XYZ file of C-alpha atoms in Angstrom:
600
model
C 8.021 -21.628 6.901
C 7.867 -19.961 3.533
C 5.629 -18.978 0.413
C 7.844 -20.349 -1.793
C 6.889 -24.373 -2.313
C 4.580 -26.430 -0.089
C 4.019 -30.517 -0.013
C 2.408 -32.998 2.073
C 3.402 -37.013 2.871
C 0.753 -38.887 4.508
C 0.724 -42.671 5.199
C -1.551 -44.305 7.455
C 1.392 -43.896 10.789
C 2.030 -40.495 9.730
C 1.453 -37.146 7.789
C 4.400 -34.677 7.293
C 4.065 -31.096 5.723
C 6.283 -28.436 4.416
C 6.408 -24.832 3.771
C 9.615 -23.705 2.077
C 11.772 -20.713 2.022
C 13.670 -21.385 -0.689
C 17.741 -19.962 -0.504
C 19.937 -23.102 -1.687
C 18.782 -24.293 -4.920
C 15.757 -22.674 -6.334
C 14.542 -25.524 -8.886
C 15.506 -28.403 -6.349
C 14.679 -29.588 -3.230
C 11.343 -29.648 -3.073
C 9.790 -30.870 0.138
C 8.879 -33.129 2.084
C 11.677 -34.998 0.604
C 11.652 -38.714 0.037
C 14.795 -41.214 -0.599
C 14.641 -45.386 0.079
C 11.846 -45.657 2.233
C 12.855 -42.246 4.587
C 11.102 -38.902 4.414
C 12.250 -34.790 5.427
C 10.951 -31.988 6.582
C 13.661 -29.129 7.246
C 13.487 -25.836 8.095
C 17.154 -23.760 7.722
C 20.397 -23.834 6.631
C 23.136 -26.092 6.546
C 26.579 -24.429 6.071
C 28.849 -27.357 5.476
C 26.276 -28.837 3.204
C 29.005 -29.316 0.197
C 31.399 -30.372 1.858
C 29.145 -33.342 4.006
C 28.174 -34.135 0.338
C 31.652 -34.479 -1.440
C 32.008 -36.972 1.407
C 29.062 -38.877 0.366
C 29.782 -38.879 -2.744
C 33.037 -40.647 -2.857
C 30.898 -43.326 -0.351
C 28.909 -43.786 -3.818
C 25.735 -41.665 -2.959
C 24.131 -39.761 -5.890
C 22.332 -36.630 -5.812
C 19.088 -35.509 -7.350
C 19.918 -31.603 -6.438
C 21.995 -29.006 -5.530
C 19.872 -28.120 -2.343
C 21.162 -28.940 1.472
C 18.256 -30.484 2.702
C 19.185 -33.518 0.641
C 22.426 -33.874 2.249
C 21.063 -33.679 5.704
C 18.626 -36.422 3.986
C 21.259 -38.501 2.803
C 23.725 -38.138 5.698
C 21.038 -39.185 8.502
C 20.933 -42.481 6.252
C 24.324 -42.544 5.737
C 24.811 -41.985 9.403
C 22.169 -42.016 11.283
C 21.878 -39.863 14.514
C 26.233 -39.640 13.918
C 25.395 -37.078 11.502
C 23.930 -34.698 13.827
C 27.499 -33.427 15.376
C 28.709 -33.112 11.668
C 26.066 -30.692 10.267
C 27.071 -26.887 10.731
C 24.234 -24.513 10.893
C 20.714 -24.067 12.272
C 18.462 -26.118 11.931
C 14.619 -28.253 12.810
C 14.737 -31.392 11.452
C 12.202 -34.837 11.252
C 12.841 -38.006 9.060
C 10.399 -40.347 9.065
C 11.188 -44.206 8.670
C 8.182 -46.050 6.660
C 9.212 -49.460 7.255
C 10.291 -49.071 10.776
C 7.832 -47.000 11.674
C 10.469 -44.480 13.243
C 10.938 -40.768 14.030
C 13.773 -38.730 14.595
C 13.385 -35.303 15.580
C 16.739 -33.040 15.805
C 17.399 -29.444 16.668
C 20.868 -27.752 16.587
C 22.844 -26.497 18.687
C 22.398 -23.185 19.924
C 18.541 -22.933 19.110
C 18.504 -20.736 16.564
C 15.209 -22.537 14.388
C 12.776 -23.622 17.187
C 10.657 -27.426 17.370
C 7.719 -27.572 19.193
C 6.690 -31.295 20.607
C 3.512 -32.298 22.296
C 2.318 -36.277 23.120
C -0.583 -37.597 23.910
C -0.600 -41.514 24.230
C 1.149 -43.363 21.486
C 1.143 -39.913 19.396
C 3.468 -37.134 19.054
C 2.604 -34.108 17.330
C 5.504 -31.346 16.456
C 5.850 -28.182 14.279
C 8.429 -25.675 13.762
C 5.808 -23.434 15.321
C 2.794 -24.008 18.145
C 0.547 -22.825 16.131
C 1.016 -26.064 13.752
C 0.167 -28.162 16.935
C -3.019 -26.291 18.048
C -4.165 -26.999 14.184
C -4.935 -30.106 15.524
C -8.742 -30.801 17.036
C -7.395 -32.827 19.903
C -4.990 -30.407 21.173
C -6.707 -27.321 23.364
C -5.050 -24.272 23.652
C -4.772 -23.885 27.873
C -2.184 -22.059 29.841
C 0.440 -23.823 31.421
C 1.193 -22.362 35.333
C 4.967 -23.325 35.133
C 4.850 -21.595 31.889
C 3.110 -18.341 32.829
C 5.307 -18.482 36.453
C 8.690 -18.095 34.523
C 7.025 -15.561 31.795
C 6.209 -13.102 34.338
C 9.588 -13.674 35.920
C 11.748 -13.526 33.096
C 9.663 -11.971 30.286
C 10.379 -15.305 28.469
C 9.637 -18.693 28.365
C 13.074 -21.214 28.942
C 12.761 -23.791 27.508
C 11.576 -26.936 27.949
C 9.075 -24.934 29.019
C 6.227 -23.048 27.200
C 3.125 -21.037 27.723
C 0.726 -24.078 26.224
C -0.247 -26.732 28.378
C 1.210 -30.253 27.346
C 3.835 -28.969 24.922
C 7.356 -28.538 25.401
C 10.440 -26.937 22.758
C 13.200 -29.720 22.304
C 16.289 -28.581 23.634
C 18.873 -27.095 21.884
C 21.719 -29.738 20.717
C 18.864 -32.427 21.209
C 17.479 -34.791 19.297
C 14.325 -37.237 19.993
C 13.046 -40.648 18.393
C 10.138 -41.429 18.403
C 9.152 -45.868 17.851
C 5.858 -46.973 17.262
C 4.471 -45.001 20.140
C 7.590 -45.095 22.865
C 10.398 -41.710 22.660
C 13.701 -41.526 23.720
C 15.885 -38.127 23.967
C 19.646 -37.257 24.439
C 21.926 -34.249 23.480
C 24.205 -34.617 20.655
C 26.330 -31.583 21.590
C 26.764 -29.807 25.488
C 28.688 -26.479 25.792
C 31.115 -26.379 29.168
C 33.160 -23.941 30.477
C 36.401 -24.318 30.410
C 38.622 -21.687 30.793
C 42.411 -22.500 30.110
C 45.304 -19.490 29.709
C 46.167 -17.992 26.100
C 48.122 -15.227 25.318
C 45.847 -12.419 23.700
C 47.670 -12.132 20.897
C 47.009 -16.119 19.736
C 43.119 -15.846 20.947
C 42.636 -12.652 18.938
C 44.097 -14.647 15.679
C 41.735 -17.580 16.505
C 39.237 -15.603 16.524
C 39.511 -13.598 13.770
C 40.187 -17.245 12.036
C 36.926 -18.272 13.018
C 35.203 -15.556 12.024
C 36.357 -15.373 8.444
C 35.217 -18.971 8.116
C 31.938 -18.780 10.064
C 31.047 -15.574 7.891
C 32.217 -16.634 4.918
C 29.686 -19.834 5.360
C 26.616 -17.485 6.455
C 27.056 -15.868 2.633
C 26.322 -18.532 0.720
C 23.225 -17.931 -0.695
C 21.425 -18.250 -4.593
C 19.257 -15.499 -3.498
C 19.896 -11.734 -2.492
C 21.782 -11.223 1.078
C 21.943 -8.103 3.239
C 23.735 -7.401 6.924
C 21.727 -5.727 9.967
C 23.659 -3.078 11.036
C 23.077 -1.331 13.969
C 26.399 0.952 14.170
C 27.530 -1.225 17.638
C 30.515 -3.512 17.641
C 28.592 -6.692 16.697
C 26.791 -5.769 13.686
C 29.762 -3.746 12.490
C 31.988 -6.550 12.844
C 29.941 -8.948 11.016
C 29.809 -6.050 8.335
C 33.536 -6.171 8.483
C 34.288 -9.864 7.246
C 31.694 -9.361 4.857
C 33.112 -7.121 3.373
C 36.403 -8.571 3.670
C 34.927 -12.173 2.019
C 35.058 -10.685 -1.426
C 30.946 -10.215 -1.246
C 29.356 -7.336 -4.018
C 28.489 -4.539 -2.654
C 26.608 -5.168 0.538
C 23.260 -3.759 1.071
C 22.857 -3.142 4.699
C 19.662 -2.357 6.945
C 19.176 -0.522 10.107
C 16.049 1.121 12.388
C 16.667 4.635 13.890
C 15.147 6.583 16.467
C 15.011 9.723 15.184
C 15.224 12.789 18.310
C 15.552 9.893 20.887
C 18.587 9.780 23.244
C 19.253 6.838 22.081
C 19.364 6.787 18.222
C 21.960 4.831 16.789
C 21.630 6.689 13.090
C 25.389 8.587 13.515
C 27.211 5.020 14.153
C 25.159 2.927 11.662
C 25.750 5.745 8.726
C 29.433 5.825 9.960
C 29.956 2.149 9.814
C 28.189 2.316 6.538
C 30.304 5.246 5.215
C 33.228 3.013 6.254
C 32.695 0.085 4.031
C 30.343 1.323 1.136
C 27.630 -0.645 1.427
C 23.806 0.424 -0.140
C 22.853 1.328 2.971
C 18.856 1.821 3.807
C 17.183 3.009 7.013
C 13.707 2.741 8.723
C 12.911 5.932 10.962
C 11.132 4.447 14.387
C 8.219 7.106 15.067
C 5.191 6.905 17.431
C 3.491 5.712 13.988
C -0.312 5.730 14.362
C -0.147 2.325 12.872
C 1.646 0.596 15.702
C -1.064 -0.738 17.802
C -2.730 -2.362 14.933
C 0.861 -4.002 14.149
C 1.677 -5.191 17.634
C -1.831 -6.794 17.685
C -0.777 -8.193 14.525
C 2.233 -9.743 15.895
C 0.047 -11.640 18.179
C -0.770 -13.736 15.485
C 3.223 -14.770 14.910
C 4.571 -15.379 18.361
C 3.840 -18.565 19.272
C 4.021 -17.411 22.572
C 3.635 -14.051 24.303
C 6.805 -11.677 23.265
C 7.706 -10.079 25.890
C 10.652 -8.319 24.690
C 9.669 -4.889 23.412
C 12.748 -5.150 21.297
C 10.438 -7.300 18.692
C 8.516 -4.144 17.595
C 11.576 -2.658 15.638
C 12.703 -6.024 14.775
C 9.552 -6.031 12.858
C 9.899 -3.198 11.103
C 13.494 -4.218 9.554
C 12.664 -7.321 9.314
C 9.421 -6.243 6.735
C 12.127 -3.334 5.384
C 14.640 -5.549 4.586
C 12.120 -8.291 2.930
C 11.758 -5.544 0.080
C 15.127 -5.950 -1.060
C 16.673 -9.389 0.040
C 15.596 -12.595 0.936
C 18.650 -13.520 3.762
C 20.297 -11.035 5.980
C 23.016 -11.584 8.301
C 22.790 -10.433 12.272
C 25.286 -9.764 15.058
C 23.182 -12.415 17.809
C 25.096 -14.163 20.155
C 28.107 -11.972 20.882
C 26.955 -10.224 23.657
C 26.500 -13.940 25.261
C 29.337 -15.340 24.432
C 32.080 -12.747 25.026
C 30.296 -10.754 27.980
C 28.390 -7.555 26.156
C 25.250 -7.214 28.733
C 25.442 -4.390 31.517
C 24.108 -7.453 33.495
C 27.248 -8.356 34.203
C 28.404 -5.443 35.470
C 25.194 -4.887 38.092
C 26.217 -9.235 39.146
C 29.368 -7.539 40.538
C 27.569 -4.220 41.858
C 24.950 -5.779 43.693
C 27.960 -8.178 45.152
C 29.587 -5.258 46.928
C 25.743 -4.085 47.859
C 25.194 -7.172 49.798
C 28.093 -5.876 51.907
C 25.529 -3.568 53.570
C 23.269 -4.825 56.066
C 19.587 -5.696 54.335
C 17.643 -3.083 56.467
C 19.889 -0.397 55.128
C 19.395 -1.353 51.722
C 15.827 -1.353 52.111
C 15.532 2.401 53.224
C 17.957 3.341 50.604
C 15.273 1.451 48.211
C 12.339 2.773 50.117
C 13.904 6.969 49.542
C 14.451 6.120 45.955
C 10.564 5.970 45.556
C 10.334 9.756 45.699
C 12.720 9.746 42.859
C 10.183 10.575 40.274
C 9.648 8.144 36.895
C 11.481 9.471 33.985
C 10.263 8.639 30.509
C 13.681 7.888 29.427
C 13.536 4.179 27.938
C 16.324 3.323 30.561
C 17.169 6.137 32.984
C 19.141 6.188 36.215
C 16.276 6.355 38.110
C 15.964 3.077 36.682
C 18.427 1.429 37.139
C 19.438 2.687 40.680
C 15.974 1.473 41.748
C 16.263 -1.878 39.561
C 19.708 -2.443 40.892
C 19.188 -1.842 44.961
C 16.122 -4.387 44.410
C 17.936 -7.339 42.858
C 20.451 -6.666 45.753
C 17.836 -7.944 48.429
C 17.119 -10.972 46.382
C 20.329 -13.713 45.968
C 22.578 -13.662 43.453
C 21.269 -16.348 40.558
C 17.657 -14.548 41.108
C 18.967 -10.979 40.726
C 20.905 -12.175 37.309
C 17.944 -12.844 35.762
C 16.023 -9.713 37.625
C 17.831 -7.231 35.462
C 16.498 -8.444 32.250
C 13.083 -9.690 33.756
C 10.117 -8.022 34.859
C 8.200 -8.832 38.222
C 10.589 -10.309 41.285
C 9.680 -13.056 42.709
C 7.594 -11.446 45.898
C 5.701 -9.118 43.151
C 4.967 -12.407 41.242
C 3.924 -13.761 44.388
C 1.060 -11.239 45.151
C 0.514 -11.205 41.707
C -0.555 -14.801 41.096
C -1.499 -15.996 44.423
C -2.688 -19.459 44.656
C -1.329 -19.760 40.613
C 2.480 -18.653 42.135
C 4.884 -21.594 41.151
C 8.892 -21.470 42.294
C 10.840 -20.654 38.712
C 14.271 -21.953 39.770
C 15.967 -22.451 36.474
C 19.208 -25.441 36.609
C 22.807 -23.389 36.742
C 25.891 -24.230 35.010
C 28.109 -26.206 37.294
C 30.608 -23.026 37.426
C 30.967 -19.767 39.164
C 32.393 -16.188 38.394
C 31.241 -14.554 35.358
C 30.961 -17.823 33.313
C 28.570 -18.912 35.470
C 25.806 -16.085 34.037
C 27.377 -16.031 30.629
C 26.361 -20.176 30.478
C 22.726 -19.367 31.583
C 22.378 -16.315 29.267
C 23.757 -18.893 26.105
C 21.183 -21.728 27.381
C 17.813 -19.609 28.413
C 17.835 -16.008 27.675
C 19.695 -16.914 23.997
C 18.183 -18.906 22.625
C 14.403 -18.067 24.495
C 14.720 -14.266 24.210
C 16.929 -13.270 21.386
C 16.904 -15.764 19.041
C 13.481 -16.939 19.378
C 12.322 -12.705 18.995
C 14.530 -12.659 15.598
C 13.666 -15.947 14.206
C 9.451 -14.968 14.729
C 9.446 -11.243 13.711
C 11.645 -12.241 10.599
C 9.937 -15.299 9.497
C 6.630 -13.184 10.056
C 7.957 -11.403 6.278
C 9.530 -14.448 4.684
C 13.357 -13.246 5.863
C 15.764 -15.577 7.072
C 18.280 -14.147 9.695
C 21.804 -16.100 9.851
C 24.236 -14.900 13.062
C 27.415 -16.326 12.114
C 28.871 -15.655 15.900
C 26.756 -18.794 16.727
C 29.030 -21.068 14.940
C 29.125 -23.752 17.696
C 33.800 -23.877 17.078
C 32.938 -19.416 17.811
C 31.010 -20.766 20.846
C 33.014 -23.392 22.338
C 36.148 -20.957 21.345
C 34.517 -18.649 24.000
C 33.602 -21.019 26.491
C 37.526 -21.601 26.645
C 38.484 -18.133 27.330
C 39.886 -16.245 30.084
C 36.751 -14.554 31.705
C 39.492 -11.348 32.492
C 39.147 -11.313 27.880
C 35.356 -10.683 28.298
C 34.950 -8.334 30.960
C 37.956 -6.305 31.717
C 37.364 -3.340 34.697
C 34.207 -1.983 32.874
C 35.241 -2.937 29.359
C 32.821 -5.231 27.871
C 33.528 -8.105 25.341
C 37.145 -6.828 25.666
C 38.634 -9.980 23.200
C 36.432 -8.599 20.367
C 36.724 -5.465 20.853
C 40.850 -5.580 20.596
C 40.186 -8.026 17.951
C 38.500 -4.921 16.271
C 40.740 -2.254 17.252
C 42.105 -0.284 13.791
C 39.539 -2.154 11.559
C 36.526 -0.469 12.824
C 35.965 3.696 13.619
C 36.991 4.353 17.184
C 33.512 5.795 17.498
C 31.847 2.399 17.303
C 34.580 1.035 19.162
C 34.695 3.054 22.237
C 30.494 3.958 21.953
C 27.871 2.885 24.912
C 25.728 0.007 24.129
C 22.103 1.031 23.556
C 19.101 -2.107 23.823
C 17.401 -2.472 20.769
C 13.942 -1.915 22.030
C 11.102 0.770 22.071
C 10.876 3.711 24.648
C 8.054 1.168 26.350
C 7.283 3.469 29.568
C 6.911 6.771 27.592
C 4.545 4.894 24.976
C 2.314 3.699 27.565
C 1.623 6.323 28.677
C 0.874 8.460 25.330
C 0.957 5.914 21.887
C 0.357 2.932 23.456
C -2.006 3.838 26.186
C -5.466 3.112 24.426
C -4.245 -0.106 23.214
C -3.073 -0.843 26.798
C -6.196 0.085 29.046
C -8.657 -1.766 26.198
C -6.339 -5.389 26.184
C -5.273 -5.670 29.904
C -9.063 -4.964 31.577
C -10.111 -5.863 34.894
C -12.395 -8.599 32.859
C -10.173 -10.445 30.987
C -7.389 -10.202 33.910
C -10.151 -11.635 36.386
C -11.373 -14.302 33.334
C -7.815 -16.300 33.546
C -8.496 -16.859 37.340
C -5.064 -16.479 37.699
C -4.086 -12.954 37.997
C -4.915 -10.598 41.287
C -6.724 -7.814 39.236
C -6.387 -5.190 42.045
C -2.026 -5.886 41.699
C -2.958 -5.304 37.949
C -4.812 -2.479 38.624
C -2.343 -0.907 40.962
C 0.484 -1.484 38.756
C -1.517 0.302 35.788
C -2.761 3.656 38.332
C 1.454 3.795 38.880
C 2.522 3.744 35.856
C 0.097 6.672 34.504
C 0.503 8.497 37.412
C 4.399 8.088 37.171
C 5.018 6.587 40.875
C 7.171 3.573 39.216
C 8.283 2.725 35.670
C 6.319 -0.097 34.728
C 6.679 -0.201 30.887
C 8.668 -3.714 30.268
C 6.089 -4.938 32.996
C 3.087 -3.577 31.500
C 4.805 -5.066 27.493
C 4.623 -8.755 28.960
C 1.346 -8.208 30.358
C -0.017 -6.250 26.514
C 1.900 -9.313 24.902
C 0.191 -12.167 27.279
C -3.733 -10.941 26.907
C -3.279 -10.109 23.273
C -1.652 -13.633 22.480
C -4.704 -15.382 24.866
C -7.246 -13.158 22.438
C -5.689 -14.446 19.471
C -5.652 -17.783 19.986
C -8.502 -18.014 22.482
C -6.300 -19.415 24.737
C -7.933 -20.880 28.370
C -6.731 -21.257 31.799
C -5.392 -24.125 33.256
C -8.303 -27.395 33.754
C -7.387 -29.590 36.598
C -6.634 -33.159 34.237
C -6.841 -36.459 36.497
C -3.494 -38.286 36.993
C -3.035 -39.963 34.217
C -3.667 -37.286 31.796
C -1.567 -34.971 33.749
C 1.219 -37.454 33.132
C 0.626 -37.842 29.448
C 0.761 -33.908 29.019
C 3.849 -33.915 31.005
C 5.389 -36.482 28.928
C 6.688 -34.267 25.639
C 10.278 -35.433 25.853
């Protein structure tokens, strides 16, 4: 996934390819690598990588380079699938067994690099990226209604899901082996809430142990590194233990919104100010470019990306590219210590259900006057967002506030094509019951799976050293009352963080990293809108109720309803289907519809 080396292995079982990034070990490591009879492909990083190999070593294994592929190589024959809960990073993975004719296909833990698996009979077929599969001439590029049923809902695909008929992502923490035609799965790592009493004091020093080990880790690199920083807490505390790790002078990259409401410049300068890094910027404008970009991005999301938040992630994604090759993020902290107003609107709509459902319903039915604001989140908003998920129960509503079309609108939406989403829930309840959901779907589906595309798209590898599984499993042990606190969001970190970062950043009010979609669609964006999603190719899927489509579109312009993150999934899905000349759904007899069922 990189312009830096490719190689091919073919033998007459199987054929592996490679495209490297290279970061560990310019002049080594060459893939697909190759050791007594077993052969890698890798895509990421592996953080423990010298220390797995001192360990080899004094078990008498030699190496050939200084690169961290080679341990995972040698380890997996050293170990087999034991090695899996030993390696430390993120990470796709397939070794390849010549004599036994063997597979093994591993992912880690969180989901931060993605694997894509389809079967078909004996065969199996994989690729860090679906694109790689649909390479194949066998393999058609059709729409899969379970798929497109949880897109609309959620404005991602969870996984095992995915938009392509007959192939499924292997779960996070999973691995697969595949043996002369017959597969077998398990997990090599599960998360589980378990809460248990701490003083503050002792879980702010763990934490701010783990932390100066996790980010220490993330800056190993032989090429240049950088830090996203946004000005909120995350970012800024990842900029903090960099700093603190004894790193040169840190260049550091952020995206402003110059005018908007919700520009972030003052706090990212600040935090910048406050630890002299280089510090560069990318001013977000209604650039007359844009369309042609976001078309562009078609061509890198292996499935629609319906999280308008991937437009500026492109743009300092390609910014930072100029100047370094790795660049560290603040991902994952708002899942694991409780940063999402989502969290907050759980508990609101709690006390709504209070009031009886008719009442509810007026109150919803009077906010219609309330007229659409361009404002990229307004009250208006989110009073009519939040008496809405009140009607529907609580596990739907949780993931209504990030989603797009309830399940009623997705119902006259789809019609005959409408399929129940119901998505398994952690065994819990209270807060950790959402903040277990967010780390398993909207994590690693959403967030992780918009940064790893958009950066990849420029050759940039993106490292979030809060997803160091001992940082995660730290915070599945916690208190909830040290996450959310009253109002106070990731309250743990944010004490952790008290007197090493400016108050300002500290005490600020989170902003979503995303575009100003419902202005833009109807001004920027607009053209590019009413020429993708067209009563002809909406009626061409047979799947989608063009007059819904239509209606939706007519409110939006006419500012009846705020449709933007509605109308973004529905830009991202038709664009994607161009691209890729994706088709709908063919009714397969029951024995293929097994086979394509059959990915894991």
């Amino acid at each position: 996934r990189g312009p830096d080396q490719s190689g091919v292995y073919e033998s007459a079982a199987v054929s592996l390819g490679a495209v490297r990034l290279k970061i560990i070990d310019l002049h080594g490591g060459d893939q697909p690598l190759r050791c007594g009879g077993h052969v890698l492909v890798f895509n990421g990083e592996i953080y423990n990588f010298r220390e797995l190999r001192r360990e080899l070593e004094s078990e008498g294994v030699s190496f050939r380079s200084q690169c961290d592929s080679e341990v995972v190589l040698e380890a997996f024959r050293r170990w087999d699938l034991d090695c899996l809960p030993r390696l430390r990073g993120m990470f796709a993975f397939a070794v390849w067994n010549e004599r036994e004719r063997r597979l093994v296909l591993a992912r880690d833990r969180l989901g931060i690099k993605p694997l894509y698996l389809h079967r078909r009979g004996d065969d199996i077929h994989f690729g860090s990226e679906l694109k790689a599969i649909w390479a194949h001439p066998r393999i058609e590029s059709r729409i899969d209604l379970d798929g497109l049923n949880r897109f609309l809902s959620l404005n991602y695909i969870p996984g095992p899901y995915t938009m392509a008929a007959g192939i499924a992502k292997l779960p996070p923490g999973h691995w697969l082996e595949w043996r002369n035609g017959r597969a077998r799965t398990g997990a090599y790592w599960q998360l589980r809430a378990a809460p248990r009493e701490v003083p503050l004091e002792t879980a702010k020093e763990e934490l701010d142990s783990l932390l100066k080990e996790s980010v220490r880790e993330h800056l190993i690199s032989d090429v240049p590194l950088g830090v996203w920083a946004s000005g909120g807490l995350d970012s800024s505390t990842i900029l903090h233990y960099a700093s603190q790790a004894g790193a040169p002078r840190l260049k550091t990259f952020s995206v402003g919104f110059p005018g908007r409401s919700f520009d972030e410049s003052a706090y990212f300068r600040e935090a910048a100010r406050h630890y002299g890094s280089d510090h560069h910027e990318y001013e977000m404008r209604a650039e007359r470019d844009l369309p042609a970009i976001i078309e562009q991005m078609a061509y890198y999301s292996d499935e629609p990306s319906a999280d308008a938040g991937a437009v500026p992630v492109w743009f300092l994604s390609r910014m930072c590219r100029e100047q370094v090759t790795v660049a560290l993020s603040g991902e994952g902290a708002d899942e694991l210590f409780g940063g999402y107003y989502t969290y907050l609107a759980d508990r609101y709509a709690r006390d709504l259900r209070l009031l009886p459902a008719t009442l509810r319903r007026t109150g919803l039915g009077l906010l219609r006057f309330w007229p659409a604001s361009d404002q990229k989140i307004s009250l208006e908003y989110k009073a009519k967002r939040l008496l809405e998920g009140s009607l529907l129960g609580a596990d739907d509503a949780h993931f209504f506030w990030n989603g797009t079309f309830s399940p009623p609108q997705r119902r006259e939406l789809l019609g005959r094509a409408f399929r129940d989403t119901i998505l398994p829930m952690p065994a819990v309840g209270g807060l950790s019951r959402y903040l277990m959901a967010d780390q398993q779907y909207y994590l690693a589906d959403d967030i992780l799976y918009k940064c790893d595309r958009m950066s990849m798209a420029h050759s940039l590898e993106v490292r979030p050293p809060f997803l160091d599984h001992r940082i995660v499993e730290f915070a599945a042990r916690l208190p909830e009352r040290y996450k959310l606190r009253g109002s106070t969001l990731k309250f743990v970190l944010r004490e952790l963080m008290r007197g090493s970062l400016p108050r300002s950043i500290l005490t600020r009010r989170k902003e979503g990293f995303d575009i100003p979609a419902h202005e833009w669609f109807r001004g920027l964006l607009r053209p590019l809108l009413l020429d993708t999603v067209t009563e002809r190719a909406v009626t061409g899927t047979g799947l989608l109720q063009w007059p819904v489509v239509d209606r939706i579109l007519r409110d939006h312009q006419a500012r009846r309803a705020n449709y933007g993150y509605h109308l973004w999934g529905l830009l991202t899905l038709f664009l994607w289907m161009k691209r890729w000349a994706v088709q709908p759904p063919v009714q397969e007899t029951a024995r293929e519809a097994a086979e394509l069922a059959a990915p894991l």
